[in-house]
Coordinates of N, CA and C in Angstrom, one line a residue:
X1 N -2.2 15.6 26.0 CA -3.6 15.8 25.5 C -3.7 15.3 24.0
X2 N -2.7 15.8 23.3 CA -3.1 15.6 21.2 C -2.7 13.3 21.8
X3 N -2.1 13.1 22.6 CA -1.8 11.6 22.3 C -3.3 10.7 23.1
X4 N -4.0 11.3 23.4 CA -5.4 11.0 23.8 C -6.2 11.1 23.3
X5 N -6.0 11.8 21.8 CA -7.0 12.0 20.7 C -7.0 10.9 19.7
X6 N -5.5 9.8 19.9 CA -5.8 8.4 19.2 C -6.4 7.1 20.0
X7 N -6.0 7.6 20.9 CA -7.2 6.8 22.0 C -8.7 7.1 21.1
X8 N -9.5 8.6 21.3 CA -10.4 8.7 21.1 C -10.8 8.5 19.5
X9 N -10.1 8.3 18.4 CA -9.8 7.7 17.3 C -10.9 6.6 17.1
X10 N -9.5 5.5 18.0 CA -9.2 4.4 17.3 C -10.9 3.6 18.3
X11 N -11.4 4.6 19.2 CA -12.5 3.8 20.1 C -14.0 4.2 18.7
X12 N -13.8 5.6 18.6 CA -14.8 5.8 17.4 C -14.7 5.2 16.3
X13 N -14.3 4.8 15.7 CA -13.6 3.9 14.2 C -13.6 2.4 14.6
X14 N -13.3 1.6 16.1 CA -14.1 0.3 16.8 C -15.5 0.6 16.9
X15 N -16.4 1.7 17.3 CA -17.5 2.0 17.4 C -18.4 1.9 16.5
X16 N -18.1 2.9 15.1 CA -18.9 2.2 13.8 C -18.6 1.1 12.9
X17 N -17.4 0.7 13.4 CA -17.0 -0.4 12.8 C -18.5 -1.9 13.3
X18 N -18.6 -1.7 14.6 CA -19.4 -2.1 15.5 C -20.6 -2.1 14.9
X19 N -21.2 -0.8 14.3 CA -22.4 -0.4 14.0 C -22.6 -1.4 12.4
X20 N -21.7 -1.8 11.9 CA -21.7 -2.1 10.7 C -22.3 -3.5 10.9
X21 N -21.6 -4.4 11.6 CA -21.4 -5.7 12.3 C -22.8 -5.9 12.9
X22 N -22.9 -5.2 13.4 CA -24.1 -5.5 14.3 C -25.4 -5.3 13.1
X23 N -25.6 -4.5 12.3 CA -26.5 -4.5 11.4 C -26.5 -5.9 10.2
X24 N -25.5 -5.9 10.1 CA -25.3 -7.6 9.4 C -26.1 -8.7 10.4
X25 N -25.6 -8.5 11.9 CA -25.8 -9.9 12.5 C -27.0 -10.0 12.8
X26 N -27.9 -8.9 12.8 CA -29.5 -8.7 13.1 C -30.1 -9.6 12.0
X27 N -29.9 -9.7 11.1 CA -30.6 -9.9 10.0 C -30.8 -11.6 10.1
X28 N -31.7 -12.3 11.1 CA -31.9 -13.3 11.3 C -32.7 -14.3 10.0
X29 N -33.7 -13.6 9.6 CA -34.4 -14.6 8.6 C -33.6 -14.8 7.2
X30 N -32.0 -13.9 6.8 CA -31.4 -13.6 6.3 C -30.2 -15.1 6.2
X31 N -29.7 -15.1 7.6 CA -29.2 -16.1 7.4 C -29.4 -17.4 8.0
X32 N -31.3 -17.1 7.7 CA -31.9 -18.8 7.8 C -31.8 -19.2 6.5
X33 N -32.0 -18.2 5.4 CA -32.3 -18.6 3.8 C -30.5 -19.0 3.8
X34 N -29.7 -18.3 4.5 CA -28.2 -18.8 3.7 C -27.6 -19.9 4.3
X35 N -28.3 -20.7 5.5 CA -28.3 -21.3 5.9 C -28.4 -22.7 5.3
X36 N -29.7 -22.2 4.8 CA -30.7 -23.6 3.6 C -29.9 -23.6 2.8
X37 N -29.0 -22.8 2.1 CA -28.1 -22.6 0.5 C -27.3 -23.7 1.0
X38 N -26.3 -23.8 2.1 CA -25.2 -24.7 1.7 C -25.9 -26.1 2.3
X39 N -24.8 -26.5 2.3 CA -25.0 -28.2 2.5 C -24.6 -28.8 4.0
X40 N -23.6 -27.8 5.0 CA -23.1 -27.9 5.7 C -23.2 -26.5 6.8
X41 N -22.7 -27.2 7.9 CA -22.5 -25.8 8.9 C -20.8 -24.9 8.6
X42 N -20.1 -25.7 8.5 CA -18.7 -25.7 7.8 C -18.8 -24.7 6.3
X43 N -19.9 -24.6 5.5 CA -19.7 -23.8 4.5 C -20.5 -22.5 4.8
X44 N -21.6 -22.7 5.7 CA -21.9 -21.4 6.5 C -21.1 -20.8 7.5
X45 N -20.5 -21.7 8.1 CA -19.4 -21.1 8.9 C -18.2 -19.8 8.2
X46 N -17.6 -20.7 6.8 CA -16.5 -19.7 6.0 C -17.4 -19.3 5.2
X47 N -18.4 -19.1 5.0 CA -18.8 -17.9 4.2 C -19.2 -16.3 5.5
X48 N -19.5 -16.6 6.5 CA -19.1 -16.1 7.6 C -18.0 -14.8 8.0
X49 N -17.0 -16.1 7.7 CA -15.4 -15.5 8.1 C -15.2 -14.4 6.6
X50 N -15.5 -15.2 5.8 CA -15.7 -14.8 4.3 C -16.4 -13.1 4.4
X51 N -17.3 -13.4 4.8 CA -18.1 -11.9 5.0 C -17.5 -10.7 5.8
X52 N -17.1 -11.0 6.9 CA -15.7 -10.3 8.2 C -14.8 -9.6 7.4
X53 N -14.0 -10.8 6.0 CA -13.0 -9.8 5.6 C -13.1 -9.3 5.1
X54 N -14.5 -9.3 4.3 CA -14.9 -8.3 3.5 C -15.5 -7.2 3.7
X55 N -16.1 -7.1 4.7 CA -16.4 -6.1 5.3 C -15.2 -5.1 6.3
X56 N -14.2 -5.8 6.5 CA -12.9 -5.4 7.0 C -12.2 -4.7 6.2
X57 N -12.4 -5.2 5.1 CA -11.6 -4.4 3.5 C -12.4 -2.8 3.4
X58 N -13.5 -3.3 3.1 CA -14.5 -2.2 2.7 C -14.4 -1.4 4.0
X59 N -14.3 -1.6 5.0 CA -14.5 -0.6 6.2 C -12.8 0.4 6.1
X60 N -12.2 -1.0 5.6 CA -10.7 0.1 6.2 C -10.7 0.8 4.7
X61 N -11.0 0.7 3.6 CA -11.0 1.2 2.0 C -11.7 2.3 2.6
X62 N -12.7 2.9 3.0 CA -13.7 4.0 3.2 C -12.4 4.7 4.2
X63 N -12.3 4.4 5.1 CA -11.4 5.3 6.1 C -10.5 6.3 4.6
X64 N -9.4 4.5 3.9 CA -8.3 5.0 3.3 C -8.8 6.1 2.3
X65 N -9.9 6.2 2.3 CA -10.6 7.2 0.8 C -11.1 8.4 1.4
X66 N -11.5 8.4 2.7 CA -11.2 9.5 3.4 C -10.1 10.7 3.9
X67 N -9.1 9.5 4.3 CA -7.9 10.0 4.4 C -7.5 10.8 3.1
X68 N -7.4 9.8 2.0 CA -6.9 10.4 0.8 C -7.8 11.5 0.3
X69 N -8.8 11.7 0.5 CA -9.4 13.3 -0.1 C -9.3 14.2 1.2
X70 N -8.7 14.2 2.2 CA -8.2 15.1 3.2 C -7.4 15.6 2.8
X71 N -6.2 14.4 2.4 CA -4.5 15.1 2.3 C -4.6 15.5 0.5
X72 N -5.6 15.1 0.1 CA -5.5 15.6 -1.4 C -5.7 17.6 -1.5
X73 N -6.4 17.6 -0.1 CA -6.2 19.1 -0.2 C -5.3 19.9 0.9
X74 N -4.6 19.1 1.4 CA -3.6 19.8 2.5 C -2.4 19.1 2.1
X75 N -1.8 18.0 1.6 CA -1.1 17.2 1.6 C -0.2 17.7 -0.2
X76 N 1.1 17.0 -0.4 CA 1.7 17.3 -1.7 C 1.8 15.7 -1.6
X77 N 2.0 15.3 -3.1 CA 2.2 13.5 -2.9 C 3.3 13.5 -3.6
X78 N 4.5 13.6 -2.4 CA 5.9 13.3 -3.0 C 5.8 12.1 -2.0
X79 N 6.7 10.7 -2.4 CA 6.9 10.0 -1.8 C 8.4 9.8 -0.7
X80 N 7.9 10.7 0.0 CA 9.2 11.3 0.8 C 9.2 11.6 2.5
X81 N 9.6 10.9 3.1 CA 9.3 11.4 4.6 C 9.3 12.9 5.0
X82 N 8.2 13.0 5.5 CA 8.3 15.0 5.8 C 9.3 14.9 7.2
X83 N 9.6 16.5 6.9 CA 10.4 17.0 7.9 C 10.5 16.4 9.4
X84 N 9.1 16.6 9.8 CA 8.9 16.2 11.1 C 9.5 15.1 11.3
X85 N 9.2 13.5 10.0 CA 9.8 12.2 11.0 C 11.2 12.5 10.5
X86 N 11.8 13.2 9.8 CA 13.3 13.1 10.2 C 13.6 13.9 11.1
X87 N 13.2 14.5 12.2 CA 13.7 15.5 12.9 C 13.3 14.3 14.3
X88 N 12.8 13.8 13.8 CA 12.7 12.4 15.1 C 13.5 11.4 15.1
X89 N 14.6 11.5 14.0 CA 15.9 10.5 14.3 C 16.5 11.1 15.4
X90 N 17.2 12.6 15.7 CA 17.8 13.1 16.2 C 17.4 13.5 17.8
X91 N 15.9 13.5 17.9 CA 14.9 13.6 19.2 C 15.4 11.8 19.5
X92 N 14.8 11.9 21.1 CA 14.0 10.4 21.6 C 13.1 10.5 21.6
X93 N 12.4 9.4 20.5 CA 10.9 9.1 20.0 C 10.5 7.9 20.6
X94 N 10.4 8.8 21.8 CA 9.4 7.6 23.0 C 8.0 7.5 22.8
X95 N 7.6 8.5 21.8 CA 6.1 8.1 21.5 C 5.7 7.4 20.7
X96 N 6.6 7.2 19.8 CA 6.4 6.1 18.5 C 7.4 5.0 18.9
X97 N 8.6 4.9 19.0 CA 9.4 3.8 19.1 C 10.4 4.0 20.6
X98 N 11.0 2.9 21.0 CA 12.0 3.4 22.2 C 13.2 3.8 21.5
X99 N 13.7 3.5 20.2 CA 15.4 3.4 19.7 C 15.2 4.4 18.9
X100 N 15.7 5.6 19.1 CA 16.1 6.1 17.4 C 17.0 5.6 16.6
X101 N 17.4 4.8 16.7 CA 18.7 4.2 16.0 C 17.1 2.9 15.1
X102 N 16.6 2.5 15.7 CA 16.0 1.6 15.1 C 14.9 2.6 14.0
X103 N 14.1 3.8 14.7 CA 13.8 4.3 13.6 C 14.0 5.1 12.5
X104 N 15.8 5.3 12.8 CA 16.4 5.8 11.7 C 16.3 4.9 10.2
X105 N 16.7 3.2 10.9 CA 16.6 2.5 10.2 C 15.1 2.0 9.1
X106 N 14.3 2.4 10.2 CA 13.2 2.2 9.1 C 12.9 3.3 8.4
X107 N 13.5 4.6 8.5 CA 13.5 5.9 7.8 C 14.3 5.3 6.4
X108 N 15.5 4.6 6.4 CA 16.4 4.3 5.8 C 15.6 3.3 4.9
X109 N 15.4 2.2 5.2 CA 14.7 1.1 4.4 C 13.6 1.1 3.7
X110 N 12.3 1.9 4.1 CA 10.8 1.9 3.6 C 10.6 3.2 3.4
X111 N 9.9 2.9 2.1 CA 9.8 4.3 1.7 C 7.8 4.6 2.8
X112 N 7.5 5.7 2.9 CA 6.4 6.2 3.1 C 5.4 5.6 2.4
X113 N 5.1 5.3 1.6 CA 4.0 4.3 0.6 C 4.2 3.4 1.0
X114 N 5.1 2.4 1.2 CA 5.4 0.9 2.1 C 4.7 0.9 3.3
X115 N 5.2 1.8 4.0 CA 5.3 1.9 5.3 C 3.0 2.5 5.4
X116 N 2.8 3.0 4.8 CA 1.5 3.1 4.5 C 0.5 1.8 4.4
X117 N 1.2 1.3 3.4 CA 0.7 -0.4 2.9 C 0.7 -1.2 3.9
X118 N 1.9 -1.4 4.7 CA 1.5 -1.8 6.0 C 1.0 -1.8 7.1
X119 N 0.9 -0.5 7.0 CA 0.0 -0.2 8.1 C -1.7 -0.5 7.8
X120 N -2.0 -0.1 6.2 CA -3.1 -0.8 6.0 C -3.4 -2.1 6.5
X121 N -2.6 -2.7 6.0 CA -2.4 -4.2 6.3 C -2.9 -4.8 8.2
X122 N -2.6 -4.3 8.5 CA -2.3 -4.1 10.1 C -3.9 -3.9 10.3
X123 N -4.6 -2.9 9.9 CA -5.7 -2.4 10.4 C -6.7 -3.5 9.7
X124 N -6.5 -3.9 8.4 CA -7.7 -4.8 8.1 C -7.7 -5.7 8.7
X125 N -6.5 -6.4 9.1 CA -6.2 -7.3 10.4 C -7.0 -7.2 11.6
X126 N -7.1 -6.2 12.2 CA -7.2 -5.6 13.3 C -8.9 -5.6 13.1
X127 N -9.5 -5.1 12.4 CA -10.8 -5.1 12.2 C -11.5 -6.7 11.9
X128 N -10.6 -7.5 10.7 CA -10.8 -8.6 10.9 C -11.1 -9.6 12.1
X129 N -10.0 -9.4 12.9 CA -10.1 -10.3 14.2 C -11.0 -9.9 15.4
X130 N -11.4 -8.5 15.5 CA -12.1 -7.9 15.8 C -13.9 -8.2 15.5
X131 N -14.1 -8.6 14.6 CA -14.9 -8.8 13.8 C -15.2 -10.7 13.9
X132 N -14.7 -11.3 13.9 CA -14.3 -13.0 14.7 C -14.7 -13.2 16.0
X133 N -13.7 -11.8 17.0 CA -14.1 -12.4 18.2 C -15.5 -12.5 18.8
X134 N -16.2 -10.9 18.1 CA -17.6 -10.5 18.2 C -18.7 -11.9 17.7
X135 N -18.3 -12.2 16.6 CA -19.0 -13.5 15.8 C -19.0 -14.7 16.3
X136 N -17.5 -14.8 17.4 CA -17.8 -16.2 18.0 C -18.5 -15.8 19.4
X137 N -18.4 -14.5 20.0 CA -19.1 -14.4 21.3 C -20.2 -14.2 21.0
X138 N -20.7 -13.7 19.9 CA -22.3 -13.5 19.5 C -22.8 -15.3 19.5
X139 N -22.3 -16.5 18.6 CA -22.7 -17.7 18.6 C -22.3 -18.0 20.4
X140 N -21.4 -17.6 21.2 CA -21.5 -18.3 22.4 C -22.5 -18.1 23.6
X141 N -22.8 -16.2 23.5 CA -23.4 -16.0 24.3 C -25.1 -16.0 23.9
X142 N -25.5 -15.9 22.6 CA -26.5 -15.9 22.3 C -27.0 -14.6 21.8
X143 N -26.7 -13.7 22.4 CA -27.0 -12.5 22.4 C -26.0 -11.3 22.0
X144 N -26.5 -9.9 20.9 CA -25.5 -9.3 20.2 C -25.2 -8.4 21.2
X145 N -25.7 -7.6 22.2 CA -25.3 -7.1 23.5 C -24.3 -7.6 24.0
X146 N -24.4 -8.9 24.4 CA -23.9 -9.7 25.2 C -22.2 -9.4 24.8
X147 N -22.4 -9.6 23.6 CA -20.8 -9.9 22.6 C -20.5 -9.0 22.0
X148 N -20.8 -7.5 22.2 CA -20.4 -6.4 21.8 C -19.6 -5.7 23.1
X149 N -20.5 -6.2 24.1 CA -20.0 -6.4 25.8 C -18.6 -6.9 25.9
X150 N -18.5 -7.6 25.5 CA -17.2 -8.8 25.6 C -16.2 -8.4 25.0
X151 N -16.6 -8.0 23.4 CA -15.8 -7.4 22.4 C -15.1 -6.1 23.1
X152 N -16.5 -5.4 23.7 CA -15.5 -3.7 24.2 C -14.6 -4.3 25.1
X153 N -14.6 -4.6 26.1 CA -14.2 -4.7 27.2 C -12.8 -5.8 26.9
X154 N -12.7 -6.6 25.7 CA -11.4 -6.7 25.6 C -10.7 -5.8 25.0
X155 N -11.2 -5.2 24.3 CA -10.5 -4.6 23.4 C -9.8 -3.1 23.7
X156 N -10.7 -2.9 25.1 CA -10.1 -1.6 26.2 C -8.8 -2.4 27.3
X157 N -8.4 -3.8 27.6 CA -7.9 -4.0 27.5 C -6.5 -4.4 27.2
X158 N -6.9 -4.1 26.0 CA -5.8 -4.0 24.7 C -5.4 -3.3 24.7
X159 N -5.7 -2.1 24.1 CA -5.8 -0.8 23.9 C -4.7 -0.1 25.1
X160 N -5.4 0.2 26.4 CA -5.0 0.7 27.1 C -3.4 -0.4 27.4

């Protein structure tokens, strides 16, 4: 049951991620004037892509500023693995990795701030390309239904 609740997560946090995107792409007479600015389809194109990861930054920055005034009041900020993931060297942590031997090692090498940073890293990614595939199905199919359609429905099977 608790491993169904990042299912339901990570579908909510695609969802308004969604809501963000889609209010940018409405804005038609918006990017007729930004259209006339450049010179080319090529510089409207990467200002585009341009716009995705910025909005990819800014989307996953709000989550991380969320998180951080959560754990600012439940949380101590030693940079130290808590109890629990060491008590997962000695378990089989088939929920997170298949090897404990391999997640000892990453217990061993990265500190928790690292290992945080990358995971950031991962999700702007994740929202970025996410954010791409929507923008080129939106230019293929015409329509932002259409490509929100496309977007879910890959992305459930991803997910799952």
């Amino acid at each position: 049951s608790s491993d169904l609740s990042y299912i339901v997560l990570a579908y909510f946090l695609f969802s308004i991620f969604f809501l963000f995107i889609y209010n940018i792409g409405t804005k038609k007479s918006f990017y007729q004037y930004i259209f006339l600015k450049f010179k080319s389809r090529k510089q409207w194109y990467n200002i585009n892509i341009l716009q995705m990861l910025i909005l990819a930054i800014l989307y996953t920055s709000f989550i991380i500023l969320l998180c951080f005034l959560e754990g600012l009041t439940t949380s101590s900020f030693k940079n130290q693995w808590s109890p629990y993931s060491l008590s997962l060297i000695s378990k089989n942590a088939l929920i997170y990795i298949y090897d404990p031997t391999i997640f000892k090692h990453i217990i061993n090498t990265i500190t928790p701030l690292t290992y945080i940073v990358i995971n950031v890293f991962y999700v702007i990614c994740y929202f970025f390309v996410i954010g791409m595939i929507y923008y080129i199905f939106s230019m293929c199919f015409k329509k932002s239904l259409w490509a929100f359609a496309g977007v879910f429905i890959l992305n459930c099977i991803n997910i799952v």
